[in-house]
Short mmCIF file of C-alpha atoms in Angstrom, two decimals:
data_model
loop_
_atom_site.label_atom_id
_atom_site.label_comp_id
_atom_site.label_asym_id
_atom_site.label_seq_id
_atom_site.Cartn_x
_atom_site.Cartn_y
_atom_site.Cartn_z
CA UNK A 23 10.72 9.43 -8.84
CA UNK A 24 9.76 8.82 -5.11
CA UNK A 25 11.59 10.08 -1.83
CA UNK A 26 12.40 6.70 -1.01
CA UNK A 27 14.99 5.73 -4.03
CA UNK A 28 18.47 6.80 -4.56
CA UNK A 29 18.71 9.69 -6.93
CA UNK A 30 22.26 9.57 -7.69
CA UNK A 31 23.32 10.99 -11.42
CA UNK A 32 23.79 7.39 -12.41
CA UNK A 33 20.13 6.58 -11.41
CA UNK A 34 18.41 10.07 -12.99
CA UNK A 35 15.36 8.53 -14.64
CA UNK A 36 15.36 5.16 -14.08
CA UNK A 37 13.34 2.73 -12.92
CA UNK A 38 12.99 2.52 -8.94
CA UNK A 39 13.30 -1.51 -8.37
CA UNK A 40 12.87 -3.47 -4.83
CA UNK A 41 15.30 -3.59 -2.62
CA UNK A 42 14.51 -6.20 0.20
CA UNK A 43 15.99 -8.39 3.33
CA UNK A 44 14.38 -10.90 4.65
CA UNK A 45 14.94 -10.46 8.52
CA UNK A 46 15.58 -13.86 10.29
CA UNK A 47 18.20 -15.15 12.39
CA UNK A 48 21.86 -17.43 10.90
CA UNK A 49 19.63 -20.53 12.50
CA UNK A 50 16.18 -19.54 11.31
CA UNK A 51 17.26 -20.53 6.77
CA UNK A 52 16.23 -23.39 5.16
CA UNK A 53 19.45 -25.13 5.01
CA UNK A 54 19.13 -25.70 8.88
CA UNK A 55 16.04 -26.81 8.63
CA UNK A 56 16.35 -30.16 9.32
CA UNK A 57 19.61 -29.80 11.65
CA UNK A 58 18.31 -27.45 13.87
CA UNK A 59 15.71 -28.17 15.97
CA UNK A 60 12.76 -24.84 16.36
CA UNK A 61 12.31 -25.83 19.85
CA UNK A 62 16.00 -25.55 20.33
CA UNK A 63 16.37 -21.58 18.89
CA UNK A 64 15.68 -19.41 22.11
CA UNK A 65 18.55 -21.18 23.23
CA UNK A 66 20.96 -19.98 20.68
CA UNK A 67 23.18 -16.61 20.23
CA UNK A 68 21.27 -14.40 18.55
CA UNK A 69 22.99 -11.83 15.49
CA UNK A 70 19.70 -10.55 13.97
CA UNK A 71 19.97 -7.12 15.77
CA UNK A 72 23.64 -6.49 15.10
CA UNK A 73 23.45 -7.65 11.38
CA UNK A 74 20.43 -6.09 10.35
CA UNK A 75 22.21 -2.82 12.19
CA UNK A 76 25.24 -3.22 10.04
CA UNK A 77 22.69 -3.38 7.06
CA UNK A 78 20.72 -0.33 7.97
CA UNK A 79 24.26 1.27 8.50
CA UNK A 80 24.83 0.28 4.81
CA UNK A 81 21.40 1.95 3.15
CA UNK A 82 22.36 4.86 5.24
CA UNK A 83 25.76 5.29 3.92
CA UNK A 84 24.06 4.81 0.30
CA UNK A 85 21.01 6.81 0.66
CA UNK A 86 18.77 3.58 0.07
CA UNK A 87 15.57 2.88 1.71
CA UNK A 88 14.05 -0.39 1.91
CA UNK A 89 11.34 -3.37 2.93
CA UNK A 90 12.50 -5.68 5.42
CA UNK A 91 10.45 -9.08 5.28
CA UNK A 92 10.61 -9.83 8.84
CA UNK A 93 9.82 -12.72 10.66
CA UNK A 94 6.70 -12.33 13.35
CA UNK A 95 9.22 -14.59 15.80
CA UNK A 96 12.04 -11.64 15.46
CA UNK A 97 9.24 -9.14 16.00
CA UNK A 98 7.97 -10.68 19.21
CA UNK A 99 11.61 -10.65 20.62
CA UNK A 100 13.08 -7.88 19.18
CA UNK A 101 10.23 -5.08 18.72
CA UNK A 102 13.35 -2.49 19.37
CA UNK A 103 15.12 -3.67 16.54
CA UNK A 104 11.31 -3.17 14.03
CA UNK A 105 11.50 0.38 15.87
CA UNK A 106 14.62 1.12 14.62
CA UNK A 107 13.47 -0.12 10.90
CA UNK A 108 10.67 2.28 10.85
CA UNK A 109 12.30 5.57 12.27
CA UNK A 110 14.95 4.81 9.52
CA UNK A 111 11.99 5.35 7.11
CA UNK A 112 12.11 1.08 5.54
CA UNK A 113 8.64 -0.53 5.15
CA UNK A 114 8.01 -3.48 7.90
CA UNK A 115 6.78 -6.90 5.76
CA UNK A 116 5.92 -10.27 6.84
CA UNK A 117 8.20 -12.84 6.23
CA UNK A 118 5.87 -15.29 8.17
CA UNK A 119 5.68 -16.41 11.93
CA UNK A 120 8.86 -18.94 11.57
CA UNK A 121 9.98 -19.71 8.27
CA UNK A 122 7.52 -22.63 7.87
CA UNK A 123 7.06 -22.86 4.26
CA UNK A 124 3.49 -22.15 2.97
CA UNK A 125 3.43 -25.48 0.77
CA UNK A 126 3.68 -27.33 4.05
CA UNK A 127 0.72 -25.76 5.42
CA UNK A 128 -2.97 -25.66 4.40
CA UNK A 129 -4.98 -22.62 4.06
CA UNK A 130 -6.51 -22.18 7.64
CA UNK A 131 -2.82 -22.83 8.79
CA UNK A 132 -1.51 -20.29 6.69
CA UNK A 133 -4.42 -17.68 7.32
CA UNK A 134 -3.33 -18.03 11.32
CA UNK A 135 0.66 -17.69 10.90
CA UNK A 136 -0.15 -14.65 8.70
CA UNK A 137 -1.90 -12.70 11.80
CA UNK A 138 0.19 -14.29 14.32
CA UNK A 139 3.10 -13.07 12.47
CA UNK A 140 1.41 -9.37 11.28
CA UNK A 141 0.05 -9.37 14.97
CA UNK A 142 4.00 -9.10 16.23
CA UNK A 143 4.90 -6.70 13.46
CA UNK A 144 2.28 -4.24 13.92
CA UNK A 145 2.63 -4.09 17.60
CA UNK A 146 6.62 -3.41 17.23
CA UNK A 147 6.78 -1.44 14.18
CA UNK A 148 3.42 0.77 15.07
CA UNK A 149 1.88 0.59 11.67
CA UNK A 150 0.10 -1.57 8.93
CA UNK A 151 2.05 -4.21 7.48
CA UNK A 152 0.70 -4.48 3.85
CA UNK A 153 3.09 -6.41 1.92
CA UNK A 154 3.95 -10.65 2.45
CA UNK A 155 7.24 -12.95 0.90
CA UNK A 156 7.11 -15.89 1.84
CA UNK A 157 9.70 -18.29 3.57
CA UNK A 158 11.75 -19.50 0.55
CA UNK A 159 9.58 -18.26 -1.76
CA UNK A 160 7.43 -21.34 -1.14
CA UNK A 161 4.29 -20.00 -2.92
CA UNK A 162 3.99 -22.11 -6.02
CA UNK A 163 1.60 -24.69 -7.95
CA UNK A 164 0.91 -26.63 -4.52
CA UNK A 165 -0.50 -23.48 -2.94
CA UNK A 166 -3.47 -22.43 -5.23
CA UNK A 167 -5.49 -20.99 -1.80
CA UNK A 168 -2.29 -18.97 -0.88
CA UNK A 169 -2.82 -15.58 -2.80
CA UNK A 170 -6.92 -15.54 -2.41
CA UNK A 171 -6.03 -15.93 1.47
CA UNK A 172 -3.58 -13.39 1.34
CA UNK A 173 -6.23 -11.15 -0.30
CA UNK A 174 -8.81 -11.85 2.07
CA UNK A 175 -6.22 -10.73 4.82
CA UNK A 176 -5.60 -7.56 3.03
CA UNK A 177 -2.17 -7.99 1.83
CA UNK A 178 -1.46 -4.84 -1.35
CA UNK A 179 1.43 -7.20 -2.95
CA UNK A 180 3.06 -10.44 -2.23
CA UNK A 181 6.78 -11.02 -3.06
CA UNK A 182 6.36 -14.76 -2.65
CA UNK A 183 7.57 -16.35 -5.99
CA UNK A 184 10.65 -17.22 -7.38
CA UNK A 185 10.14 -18.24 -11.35
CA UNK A 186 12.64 -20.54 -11.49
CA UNK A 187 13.60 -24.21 -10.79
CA UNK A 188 15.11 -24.90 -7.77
CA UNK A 189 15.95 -28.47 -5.39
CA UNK A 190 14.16 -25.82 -2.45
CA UNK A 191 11.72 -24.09 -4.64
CA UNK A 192 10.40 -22.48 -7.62
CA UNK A 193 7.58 -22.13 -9.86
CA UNK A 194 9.12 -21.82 -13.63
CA UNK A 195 5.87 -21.18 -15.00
CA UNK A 196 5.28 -18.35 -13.36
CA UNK A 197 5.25 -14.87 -15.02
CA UNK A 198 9.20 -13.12 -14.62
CA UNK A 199 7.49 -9.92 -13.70
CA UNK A 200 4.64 -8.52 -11.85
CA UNK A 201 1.00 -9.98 -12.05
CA UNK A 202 -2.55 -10.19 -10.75
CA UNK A 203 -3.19 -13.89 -9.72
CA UNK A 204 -7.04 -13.23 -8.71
CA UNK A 205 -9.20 -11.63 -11.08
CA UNK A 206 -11.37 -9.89 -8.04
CA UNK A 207 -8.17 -8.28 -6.04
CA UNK A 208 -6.59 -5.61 -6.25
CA UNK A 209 -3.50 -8.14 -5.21
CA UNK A 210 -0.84 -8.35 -7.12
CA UNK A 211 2.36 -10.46 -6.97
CA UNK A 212 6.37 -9.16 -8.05
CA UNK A 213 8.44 -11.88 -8.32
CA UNK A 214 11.79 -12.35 -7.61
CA UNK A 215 14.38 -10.98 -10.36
CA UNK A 216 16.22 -13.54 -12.30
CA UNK A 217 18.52 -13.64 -15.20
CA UNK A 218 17.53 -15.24 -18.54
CA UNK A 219 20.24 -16.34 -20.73
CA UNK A 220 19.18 -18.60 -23.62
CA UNK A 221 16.13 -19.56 -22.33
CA UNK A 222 17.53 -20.39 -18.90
CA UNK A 223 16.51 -18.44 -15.80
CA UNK A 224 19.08 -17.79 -13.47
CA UNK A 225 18.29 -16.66 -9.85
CA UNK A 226 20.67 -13.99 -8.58
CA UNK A 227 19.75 -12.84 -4.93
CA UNK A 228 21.01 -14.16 -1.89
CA UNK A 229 23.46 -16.99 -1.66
CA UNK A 230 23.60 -16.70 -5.63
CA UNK A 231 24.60 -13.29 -5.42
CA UNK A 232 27.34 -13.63 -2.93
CA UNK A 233 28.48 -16.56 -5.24
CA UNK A 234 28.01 -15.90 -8.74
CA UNK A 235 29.59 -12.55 -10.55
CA UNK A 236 27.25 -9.30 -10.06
CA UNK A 237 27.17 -9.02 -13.56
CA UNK A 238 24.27 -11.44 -13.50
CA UNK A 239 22.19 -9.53 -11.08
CA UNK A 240 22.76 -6.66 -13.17
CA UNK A 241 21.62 -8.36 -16.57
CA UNK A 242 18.46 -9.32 -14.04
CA UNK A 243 17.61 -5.62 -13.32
CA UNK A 244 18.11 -4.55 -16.77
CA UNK A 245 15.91 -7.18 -18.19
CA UNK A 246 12.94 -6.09 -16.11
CA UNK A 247 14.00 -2.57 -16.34
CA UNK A 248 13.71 -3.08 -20.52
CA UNK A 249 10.39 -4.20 -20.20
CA UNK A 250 9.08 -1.54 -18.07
CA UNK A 251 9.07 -3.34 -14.48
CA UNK A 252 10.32 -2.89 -11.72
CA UNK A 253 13.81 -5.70 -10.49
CA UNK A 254 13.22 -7.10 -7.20
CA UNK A 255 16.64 -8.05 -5.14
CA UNK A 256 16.75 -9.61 -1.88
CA UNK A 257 19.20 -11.27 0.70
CA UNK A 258 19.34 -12.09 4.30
CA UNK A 259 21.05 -9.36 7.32
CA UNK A 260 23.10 -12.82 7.91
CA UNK A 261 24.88 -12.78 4.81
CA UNK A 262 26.80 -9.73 5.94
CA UNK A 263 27.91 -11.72 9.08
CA UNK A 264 31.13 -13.54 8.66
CA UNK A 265 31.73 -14.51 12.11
CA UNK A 266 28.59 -16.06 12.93
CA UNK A 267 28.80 -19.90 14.26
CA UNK A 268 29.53 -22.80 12.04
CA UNK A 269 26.72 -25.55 11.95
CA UNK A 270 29.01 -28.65 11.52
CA UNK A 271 26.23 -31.28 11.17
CA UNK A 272 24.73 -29.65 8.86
CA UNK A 273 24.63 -31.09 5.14
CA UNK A 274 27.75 -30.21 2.95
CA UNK A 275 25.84 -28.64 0.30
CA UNK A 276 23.76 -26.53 3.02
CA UNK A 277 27.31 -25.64 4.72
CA UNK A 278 28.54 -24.31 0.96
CA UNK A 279 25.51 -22.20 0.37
CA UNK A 280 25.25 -20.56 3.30
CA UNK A 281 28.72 -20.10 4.40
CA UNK A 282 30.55 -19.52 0.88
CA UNK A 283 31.93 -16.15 0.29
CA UNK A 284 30.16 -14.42 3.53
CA UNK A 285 32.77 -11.70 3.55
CA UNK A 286 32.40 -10.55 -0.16
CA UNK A 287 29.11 -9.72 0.67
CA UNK A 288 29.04 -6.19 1.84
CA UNK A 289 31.18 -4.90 -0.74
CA UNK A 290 29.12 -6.51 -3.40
CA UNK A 291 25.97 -4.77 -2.16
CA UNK A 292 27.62 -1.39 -1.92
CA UNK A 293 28.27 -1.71 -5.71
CA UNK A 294 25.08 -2.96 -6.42
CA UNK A 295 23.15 -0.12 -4.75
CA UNK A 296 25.58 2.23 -6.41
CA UNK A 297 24.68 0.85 -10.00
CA UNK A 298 20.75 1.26 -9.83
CA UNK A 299 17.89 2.88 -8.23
CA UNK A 300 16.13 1.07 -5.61
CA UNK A 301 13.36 1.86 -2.88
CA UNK A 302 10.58 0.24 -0.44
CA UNK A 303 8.47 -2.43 -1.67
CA UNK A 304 5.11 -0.88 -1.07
CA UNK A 305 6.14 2.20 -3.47
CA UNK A 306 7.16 -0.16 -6.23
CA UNK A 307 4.19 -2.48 -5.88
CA UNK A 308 1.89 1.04 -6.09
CA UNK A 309 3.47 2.00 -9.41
CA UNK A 310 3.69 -1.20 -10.60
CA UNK A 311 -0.20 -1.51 -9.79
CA UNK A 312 -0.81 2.12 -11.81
CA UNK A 313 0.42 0.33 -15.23
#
């Protein structure tokens, strides 16, 4: 049991799993990618603060702690907001410099957004940042240099995968649970929870959460839970903001995912942190790591 899970009767003795955000602005996601322009975000309103606030409310009211992936390009602009993270007791992560997916960089491009971005983090938040997801979970068979480099840069655990297919991402042949992709690191990699259901793996954070019944999220945690690991959940401080703007030239299917059911959101999480035990990252990854 660590000092950084809930401890609730319902949780006595059960697994701690991952509870993680991924810290980035309404304009920053994927399905804007190609709508809005990155030289045209410093000119937009920015939520990040207030939403990851009402998110931080949120663990307080539950007695949850957690590891925000953060984006080096929120850290640079908001170091307050990393501040507050940290004094709340969270783990600081890199989410990247700017949501530029790995698989559309190569490994020397990669190795300099990971200290730009850990640069920005480290100055705002005050301490090491140890632990990596990347943007859309874009580590996958097109990125065999990604986890050596993130090695060589010192990174304890990657959340980066997502063993699933996906139109955005995914890498079904991954391993469902935590694993060591280099033989000569101490590195190790927890991927995304998903659902299996006869044979099929179902992704249930984010958007898919918001829009699919909890129950599936649940059978998620309670798969990996059976077979001794540790569930990792994650979704975006935007997804709890239901008056953000409205991108209307965006695609339709890009409009559906990221607006749909934006006010169910917050009561969905407050039942989900209710139902099982959760805590930072870097605590799972080191017992995870002991097994």
């Amino acid at each position: 049991m660590t000092s950084a899970a809930r401890t609730g009767p319902a949780q006595a003795g059960a697994i701690v799993n991952g509870m993680s955000v991924d810290v980035e602005e309404w304009f920053q996601v994927g399905a804007f990618e190609n709508t809005i322009s990155k030289g045209d975000w410093d000119g937009l309103e920015s939520r990040v603060c207030n939403n990851t606030g009402a998110v931080l409310d949120l663990f307080a009211e539950q007695g949850v702690r957690a590891t925000f992936f953060t984006l080096g390009w929120v850290a640079a602009r908001h170091p307050a907001l990393i501040r507050r993270i940290v004094d709340a007791g969270h783990e600081v992560a890199s989410h990247g410099w700017d949501h530029q997916r790995v698989f559309t960089m190569d490994a020397a491009q990669f190795r300099a957004d990971l200290r730009k971005a850990r640069t920005a983090l480290e100055d705002a938040g005050g301490g090491p940042v140890t632990g990596y997801r990347a943007p859309s979970f874009s580590v996958d068979t097109r990125t065999p240099w990604a986890h050596p480099v993130l090695a060589e840069e010192g990174y304890a655990y990657s959340s980066s995968v997502a063993p699933v297919v996906h139109d955005h991402y995914g890498w079904r042949e991954s391993p469902r649970f935590t694993w060591k992709p280099l033989a000569d690191s101490g590195l190790i990699e927890i991927p995304v929870s998903v659902a299996e259901l006869a044979g099929r793996r179902m992704a249930v954070g984010g958007g898919f959460f918001r829009m699919l019944p909890a129950a599936l999220t649940d059978l998620a945690v309670r798969q990996a839970n059976g077979g001794g690991h540790a569930g990792m959940f994650y979704f975006h401080p935007w997804e709890v903001d239901t008056g953000q703007p409205r991108v209307a030239g965006a695609p339709l299917r890009s409009r559906v995912r990221h607006y749909s059911r934006l006010g169910a959101m917050s009561g969905k999480l407050r039942g989900l942190l209710k139902r099982h035990r959760w805590g930072r990252v870097d605590e799972v990854a080191a017992r995870e790591r002991a097994q």
